mmCIF file of C-alpha atoms in Angstrom:
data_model
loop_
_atom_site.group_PDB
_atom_site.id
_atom_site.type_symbol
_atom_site.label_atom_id
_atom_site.label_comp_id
_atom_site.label_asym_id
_atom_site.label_seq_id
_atom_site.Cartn_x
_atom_site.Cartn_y
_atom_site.Cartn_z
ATOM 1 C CA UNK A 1 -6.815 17.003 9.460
ATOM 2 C CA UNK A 2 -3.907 14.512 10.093
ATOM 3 C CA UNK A 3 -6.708 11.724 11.272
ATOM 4 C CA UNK A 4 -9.277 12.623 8.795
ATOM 5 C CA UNK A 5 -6.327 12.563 5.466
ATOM 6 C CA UNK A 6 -5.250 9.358 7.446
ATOM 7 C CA UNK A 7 -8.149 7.233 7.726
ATOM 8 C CA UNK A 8 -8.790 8.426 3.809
ATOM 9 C CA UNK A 9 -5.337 6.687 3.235
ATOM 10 C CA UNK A 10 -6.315 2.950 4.558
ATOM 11 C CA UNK A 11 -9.535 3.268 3.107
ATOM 12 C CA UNK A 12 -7.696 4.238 -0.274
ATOM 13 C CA UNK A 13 -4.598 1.356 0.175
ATOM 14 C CA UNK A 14 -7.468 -1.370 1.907
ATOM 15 C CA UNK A 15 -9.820 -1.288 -1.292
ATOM 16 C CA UNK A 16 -6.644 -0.913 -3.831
ATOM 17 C CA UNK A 17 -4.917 -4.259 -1.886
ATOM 18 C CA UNK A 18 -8.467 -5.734 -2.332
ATOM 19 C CA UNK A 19 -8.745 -5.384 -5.781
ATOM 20 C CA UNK A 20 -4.784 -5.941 -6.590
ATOM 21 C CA UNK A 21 -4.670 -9.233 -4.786
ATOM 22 C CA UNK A 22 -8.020 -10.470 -6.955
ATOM 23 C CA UNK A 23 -6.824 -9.268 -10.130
ATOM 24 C CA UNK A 24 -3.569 -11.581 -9.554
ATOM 25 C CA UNK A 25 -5.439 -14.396 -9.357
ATOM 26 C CA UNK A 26 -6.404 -13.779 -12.793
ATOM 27 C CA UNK A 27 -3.315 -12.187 -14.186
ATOM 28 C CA UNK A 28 0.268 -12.309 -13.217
ATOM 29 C CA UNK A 29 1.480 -10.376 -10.691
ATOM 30 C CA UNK A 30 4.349 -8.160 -12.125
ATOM 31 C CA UNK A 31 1.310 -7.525 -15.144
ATOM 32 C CA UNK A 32 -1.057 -6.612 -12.839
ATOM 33 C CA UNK A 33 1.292 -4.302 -11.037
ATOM 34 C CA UNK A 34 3.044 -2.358 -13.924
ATOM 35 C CA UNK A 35 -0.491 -2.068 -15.881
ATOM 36 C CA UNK A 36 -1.590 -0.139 -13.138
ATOM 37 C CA UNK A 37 1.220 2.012 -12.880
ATOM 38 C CA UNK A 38 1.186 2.673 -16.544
ATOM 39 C CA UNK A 39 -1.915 4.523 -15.957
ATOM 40 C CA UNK A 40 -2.193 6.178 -12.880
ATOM 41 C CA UNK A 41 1.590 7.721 -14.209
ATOM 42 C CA UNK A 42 -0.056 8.837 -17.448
ATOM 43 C CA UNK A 43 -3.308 10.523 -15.513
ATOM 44 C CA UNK A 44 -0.629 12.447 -13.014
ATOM 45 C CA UNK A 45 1.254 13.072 -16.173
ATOM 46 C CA UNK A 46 -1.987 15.063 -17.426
ATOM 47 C CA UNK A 47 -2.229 16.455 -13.667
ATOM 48 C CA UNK A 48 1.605 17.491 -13.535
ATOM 49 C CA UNK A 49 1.464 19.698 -17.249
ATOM 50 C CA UNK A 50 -2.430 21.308 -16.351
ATOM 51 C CA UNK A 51 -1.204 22.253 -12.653
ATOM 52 C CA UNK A 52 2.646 23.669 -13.447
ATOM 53 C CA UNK A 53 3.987 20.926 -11.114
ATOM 54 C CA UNK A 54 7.505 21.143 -13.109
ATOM 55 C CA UNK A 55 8.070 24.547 -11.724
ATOM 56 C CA UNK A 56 7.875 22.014 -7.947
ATOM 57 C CA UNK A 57 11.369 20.429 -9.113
ATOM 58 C CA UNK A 58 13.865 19.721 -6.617
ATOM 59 C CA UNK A 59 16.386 17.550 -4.964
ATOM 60 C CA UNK A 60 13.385 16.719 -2.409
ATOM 61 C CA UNK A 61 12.591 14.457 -6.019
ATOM 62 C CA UNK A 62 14.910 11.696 -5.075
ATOM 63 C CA UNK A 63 12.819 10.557 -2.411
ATOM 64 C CA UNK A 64 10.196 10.239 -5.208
ATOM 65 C CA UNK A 65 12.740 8.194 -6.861
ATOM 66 C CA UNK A 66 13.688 5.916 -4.069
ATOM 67 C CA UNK A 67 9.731 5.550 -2.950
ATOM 68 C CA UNK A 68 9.386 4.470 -6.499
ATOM 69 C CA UNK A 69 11.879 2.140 -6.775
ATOM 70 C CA UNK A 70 11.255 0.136 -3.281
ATOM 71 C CA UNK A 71 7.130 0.047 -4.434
ATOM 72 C CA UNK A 72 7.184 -2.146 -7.083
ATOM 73 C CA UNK A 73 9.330 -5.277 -4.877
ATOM 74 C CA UNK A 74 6.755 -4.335 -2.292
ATOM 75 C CA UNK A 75 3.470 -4.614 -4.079
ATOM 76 C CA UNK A 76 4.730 -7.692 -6.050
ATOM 77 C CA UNK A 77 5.579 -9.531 -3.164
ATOM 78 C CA UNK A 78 2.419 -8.088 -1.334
ATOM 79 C CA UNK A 79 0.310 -8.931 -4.130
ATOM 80 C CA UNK A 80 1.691 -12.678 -4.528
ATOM 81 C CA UNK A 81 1.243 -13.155 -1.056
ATOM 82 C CA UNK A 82 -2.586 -11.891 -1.545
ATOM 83 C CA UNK A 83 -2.914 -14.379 -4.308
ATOM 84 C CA UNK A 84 -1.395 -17.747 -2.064
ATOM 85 C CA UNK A 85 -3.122 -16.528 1.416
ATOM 86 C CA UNK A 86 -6.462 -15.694 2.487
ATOM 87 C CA UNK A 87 -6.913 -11.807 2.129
ATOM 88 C CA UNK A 88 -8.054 -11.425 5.935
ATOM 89 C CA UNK A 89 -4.700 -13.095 6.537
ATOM 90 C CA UNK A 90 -1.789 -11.616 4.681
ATOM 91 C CA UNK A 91 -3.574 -7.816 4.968
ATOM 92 C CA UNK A 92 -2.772 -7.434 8.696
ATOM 93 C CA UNK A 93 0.605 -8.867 8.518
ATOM 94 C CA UNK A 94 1.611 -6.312 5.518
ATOM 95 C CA UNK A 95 0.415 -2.953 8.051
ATOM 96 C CA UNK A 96 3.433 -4.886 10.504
ATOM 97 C CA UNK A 97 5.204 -2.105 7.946
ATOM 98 C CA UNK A 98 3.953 0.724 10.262
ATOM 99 C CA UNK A 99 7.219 0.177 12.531
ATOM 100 C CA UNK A 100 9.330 1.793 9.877
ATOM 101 C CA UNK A 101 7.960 5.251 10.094
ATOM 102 C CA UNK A 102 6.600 4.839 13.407
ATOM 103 C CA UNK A 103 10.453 4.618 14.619
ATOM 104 C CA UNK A 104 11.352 7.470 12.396
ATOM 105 C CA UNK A 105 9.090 9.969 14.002
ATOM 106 C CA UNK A 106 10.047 8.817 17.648
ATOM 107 C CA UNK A 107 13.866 9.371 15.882
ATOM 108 C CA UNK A 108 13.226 12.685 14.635
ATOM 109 C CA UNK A 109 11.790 13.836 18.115
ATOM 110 C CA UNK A 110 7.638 13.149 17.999
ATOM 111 C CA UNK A 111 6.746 11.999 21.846
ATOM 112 C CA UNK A 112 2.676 11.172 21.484
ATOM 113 C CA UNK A 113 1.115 11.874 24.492
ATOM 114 C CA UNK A 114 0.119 8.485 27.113
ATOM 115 C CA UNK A 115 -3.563 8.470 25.348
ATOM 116 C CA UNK A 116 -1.689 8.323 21.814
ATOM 117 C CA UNK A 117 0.818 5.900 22.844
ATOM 118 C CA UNK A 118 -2.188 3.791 24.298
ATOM 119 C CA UNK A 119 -3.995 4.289 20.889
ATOM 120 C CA UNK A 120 -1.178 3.257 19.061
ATOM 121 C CA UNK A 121 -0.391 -0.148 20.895
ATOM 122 C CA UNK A 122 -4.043 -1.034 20.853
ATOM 123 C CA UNK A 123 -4.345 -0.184 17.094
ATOM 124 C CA UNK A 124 -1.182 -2.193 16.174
ATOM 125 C CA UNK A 125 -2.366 -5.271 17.922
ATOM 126 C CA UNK A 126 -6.015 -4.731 16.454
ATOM 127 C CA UNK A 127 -4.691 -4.663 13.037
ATOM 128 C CA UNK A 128 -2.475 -7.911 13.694
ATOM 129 C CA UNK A 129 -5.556 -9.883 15.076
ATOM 130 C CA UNK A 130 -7.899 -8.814 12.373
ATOM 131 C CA UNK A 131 -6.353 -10.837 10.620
ATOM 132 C CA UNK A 132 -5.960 -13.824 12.686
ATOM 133 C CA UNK A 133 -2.499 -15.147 10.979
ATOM 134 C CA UNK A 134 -1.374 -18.380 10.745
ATOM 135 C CA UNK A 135 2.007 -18.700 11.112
ATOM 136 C CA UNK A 136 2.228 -22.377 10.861
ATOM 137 C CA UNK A 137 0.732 -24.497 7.990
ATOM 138 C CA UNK A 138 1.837 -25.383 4.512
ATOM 139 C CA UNK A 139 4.757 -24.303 2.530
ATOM 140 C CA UNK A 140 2.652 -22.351 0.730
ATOM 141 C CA UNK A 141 1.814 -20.548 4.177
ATOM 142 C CA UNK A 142 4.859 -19.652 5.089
ATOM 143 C CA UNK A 143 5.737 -18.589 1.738
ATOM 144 C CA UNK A 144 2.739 -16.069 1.636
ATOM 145 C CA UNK A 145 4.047 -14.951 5.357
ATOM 146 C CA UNK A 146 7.530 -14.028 4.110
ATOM 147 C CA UNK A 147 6.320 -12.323 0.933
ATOM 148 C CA UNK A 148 4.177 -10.242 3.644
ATOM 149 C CA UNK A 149 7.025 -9.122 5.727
ATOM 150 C CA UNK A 150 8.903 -8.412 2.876
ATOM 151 C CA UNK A 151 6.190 -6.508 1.614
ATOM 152 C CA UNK A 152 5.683 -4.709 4.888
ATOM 153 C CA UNK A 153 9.168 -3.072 5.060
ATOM 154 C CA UNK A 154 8.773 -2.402 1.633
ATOM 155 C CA UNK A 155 5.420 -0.545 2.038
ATOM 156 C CA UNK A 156 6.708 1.260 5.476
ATOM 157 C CA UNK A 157 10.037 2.568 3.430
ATOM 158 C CA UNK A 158 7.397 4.361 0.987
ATOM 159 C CA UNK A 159 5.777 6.043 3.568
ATOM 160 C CA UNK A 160 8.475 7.418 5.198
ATOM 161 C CA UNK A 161 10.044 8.694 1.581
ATOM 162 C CA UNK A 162 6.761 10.218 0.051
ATOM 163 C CA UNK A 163 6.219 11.934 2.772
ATOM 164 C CA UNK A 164 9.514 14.101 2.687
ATOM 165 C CA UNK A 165 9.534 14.276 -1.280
ATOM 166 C CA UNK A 166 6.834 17.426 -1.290
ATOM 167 C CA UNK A 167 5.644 20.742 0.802
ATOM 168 C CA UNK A 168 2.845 21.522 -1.147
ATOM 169 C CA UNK A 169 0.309 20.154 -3.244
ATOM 170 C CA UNK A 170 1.352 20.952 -6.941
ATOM 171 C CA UNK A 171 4.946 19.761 -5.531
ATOM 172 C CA UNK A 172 2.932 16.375 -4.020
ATOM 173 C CA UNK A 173 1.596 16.011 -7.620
ATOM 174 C CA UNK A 174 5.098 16.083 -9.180
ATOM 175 C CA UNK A 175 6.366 13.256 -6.596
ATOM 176 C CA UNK A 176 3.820 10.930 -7.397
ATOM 177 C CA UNK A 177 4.039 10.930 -10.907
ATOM 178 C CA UNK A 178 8.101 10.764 -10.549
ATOM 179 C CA UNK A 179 6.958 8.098 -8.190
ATOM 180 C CA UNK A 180 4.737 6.367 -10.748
ATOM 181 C CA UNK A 181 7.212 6.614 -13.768
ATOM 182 C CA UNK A 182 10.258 4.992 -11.945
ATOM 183 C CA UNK A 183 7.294 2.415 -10.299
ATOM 184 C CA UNK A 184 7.041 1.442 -14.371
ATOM 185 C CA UNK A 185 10.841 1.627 -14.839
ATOM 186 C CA UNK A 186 12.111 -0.888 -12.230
ATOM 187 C CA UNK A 187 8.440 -3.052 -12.645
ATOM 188 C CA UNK A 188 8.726 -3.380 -16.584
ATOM 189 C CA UNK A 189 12.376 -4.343 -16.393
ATOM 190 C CA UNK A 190 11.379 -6.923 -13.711
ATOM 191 C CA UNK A 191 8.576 -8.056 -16.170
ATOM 192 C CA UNK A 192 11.109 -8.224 -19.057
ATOM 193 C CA UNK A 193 13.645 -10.141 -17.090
ATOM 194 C CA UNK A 194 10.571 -12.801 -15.992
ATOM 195 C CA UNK A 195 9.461 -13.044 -19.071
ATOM 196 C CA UNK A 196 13.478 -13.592 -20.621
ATOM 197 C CA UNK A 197 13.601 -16.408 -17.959
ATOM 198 C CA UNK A 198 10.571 -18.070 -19.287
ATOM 199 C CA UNK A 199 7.566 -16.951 -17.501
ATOM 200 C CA UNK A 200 3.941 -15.411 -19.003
ATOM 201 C CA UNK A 201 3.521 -11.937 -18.915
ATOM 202 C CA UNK A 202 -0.473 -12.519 -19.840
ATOM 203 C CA UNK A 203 -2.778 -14.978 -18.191
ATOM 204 C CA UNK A 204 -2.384 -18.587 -19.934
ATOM 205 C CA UNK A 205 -6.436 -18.766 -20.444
ATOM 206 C CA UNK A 206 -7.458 -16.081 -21.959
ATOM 207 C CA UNK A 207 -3.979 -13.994 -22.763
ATOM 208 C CA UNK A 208 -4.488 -10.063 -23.446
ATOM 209 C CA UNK A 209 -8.171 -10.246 -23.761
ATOM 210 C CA UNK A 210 -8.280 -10.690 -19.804
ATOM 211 C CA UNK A 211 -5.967 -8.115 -18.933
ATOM 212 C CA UNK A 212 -8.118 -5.827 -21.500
ATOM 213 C CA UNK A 213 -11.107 -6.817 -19.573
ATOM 214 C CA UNK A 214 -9.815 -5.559 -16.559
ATOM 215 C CA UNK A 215 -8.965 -2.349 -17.338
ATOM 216 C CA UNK A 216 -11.064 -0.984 -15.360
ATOM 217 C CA UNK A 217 -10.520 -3.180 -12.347
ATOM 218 C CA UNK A 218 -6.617 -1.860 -13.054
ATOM 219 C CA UNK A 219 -7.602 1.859 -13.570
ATOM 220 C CA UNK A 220 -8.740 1.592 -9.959
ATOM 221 C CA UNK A 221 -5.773 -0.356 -8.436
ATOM 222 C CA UNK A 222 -3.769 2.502 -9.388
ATOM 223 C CA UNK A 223 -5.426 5.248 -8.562
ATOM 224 C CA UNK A 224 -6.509 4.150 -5.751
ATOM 225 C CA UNK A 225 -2.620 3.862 -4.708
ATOM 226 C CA UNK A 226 -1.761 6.678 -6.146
ATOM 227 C CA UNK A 227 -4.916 9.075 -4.021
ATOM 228 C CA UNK A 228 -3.747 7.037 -0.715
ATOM 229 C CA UNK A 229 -0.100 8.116 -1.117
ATOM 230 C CA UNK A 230 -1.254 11.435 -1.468
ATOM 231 C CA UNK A 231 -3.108 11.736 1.440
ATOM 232 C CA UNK A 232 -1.099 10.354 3.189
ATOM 233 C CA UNK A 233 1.542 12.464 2.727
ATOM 234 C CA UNK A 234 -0.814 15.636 3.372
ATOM 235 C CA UNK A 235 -1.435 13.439 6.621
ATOM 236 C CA UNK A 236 1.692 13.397 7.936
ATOM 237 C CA UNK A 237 3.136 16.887 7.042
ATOM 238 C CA UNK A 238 0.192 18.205 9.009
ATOM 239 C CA UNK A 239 0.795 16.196 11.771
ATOM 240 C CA UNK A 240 2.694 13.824 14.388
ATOM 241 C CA UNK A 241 4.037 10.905 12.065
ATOM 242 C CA UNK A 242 3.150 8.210 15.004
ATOM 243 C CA UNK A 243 -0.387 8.764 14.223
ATOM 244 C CA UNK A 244 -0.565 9.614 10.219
ATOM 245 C CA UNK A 245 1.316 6.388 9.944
ATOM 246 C CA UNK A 246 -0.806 4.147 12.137
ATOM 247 C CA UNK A 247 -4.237 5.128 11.397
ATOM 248 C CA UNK A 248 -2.884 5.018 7.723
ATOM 249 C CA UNK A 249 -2.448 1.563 8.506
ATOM 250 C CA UNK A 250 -5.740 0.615 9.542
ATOM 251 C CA UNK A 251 -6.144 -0.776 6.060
ATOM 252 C CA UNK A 252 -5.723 -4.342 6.794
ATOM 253 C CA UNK A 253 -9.203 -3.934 8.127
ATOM 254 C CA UNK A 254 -10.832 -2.752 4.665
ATOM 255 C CA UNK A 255 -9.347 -4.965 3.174
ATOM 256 C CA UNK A 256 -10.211 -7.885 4.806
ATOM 257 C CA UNK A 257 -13.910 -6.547 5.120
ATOM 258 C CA UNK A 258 -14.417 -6.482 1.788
ATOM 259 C CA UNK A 259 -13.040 -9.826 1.210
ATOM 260 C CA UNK A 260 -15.806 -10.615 4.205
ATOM 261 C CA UNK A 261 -18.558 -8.793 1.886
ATOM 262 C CA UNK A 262 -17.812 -9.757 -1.827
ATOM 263 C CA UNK A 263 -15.747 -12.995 -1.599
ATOM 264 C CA UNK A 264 -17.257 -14.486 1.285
ATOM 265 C CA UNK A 265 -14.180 -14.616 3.271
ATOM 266 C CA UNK A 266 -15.172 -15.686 6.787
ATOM 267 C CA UNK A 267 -13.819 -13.841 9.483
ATOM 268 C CA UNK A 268 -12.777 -15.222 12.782
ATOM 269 C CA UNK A 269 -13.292 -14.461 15.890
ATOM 270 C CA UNK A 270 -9.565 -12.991 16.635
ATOM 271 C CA UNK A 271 -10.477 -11.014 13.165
ATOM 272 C CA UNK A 272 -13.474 -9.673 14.498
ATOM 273 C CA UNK A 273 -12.226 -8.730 18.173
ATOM 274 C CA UNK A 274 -9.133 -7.188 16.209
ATOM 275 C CA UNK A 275 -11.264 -5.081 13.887
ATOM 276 C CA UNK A 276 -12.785 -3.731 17.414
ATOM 277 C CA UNK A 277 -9.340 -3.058 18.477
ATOM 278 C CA UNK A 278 -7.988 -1.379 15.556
ATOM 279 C CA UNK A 279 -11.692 0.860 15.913
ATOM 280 C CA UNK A 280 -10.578 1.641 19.618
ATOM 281 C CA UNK A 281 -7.014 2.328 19.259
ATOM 282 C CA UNK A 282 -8.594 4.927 16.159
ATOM 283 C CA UNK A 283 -10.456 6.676 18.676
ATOM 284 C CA UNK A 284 -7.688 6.936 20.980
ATOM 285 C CA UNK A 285 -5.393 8.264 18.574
ATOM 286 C CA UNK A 286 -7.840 10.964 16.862
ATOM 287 C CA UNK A 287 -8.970 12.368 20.487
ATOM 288 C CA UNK A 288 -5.360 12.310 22.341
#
């Protein structure tokens, strides 16, 4: 269950970055981000009241409330990082986030066995290569590189907090839409404080009518997030940590597949020996 819930997660967070880093090339960033938070907090809203989640309330909600608040600096910085950098690029170097709750479970106690400890290392590079980064180039390079790592903590935080803010599934419901609503809280004062200082909230070609059109395109982003947090969590509550977080971190390579498929994003050779990699060190994991 742990590898099956996990490999649902990067499928989940590799077609949501997908889609989030194309929609801010379009729209701006902290728009695209709290649009899409707006609604997948009003669908768990619906989800919360028709499943009795309230009755799930409980100090375990403040990791809830820290996941949200860390999400929003990490998928703005992720998803400006998308929009400066080739996706096949700045994907694998956001998964570098895996560390954080990689190094909690070894904290807490988890000792994978060798052929898990194998699968992890070979994983981790695989996801690294797949994306064949450049760490030298252009300002603009570098910039997308530091938004990344920024990103990555960011990302690796909210996987270690979502997983301890439920035990069961009307409970997990609850913590994602707690999630979602302070995700909108700290992301629309962010887009407030932008905007005060002089930037757009909507696109400068084509204003609200774009982000309108996209609605759809948002809907998903959201969701999307919102389903791979989920399992993710059911992941690693049913099993070691080390592996729910690293398979759940395979997403890099989704990602930067579909950019192959639908943008025409070339891949590499390192990308392509590193998508092998990341499939090996998957195999190792699920069978140790």
């Amino acid at each position: 269950m742990t590898a099956l819930f996990a490999l649902a997660t990067s499928l989940l967070w590799g077609l949501a970055d997908f889609g989030g880093g194309v929609l801010t090339r379009r729209a701006p960033a902290l728009t695209v981000v709290v649009v899409s938070q707006v609604i997948a907090a009003a669908v768990l809203g619906v989800i919360v009241m028709a499943t009795g989640g309230w009755s799930e309330a409980g100090p375990q909600l403040w990791f809830a409330v820290a996941a949200g608040a860390v999400g929003p600096v990490a998928m703005l910085s992720f998803y400006k990082a998308l929009a400066l950098g080739p996706m096949g690029v700045v994907s694998p170097l956001g998964s570098l986030g895996v560390a954080v709750p990689v190094s909690i479970g070894l904290v807490i106690g988890e000792r994978p066995g060798l052929l898990q400890c194998a699968g992890v290392a070979v994983a981790v590079a695989g996801i690294v290569m797949a994306g064949g980064p450049q760490l030298r180039g252009a300002p603009v390079q570098r910039q997308a590189v530091l938004l990344t790592l920024l990103a990555a903590f960011g990302f690796g935080a909210v996987m270690a907090l979502i997983a301890e803010a439920s035990t069961t599934v009307t409970g997990l419901f609850l913590a994602l839409f707690v999630q979602r609503v302070t995700n909108v809280t700290v992301g629309g004062a962010a887009l407030y404080a932008s905007v005060r200082r002089g930037a757009r909230a909507l696109p400068a070609e084509g204003g609200a009518a774009v982000v309108l059109a996209a609605l759809p395109a948002l809907t998903f982003v959201g969701l999307a997030d919102v389903a791979a947090n989920g399992t993710y969590s059911i992941s690693a509550q049913h099993g070691p940590v080390t592996v729910a977080a690293v398979l759940a971190s395979l997403y890099p390579v989704v990602t930067a597949l579909a950019a192959r498929g639908l943008l025409g994003e070339r891949l590499r050779g390192v990308q392509a020996a590193g998508a092998g990699l990341a499939l090996l060190g998957t195999v190792l994991l699920a069978t140790g």
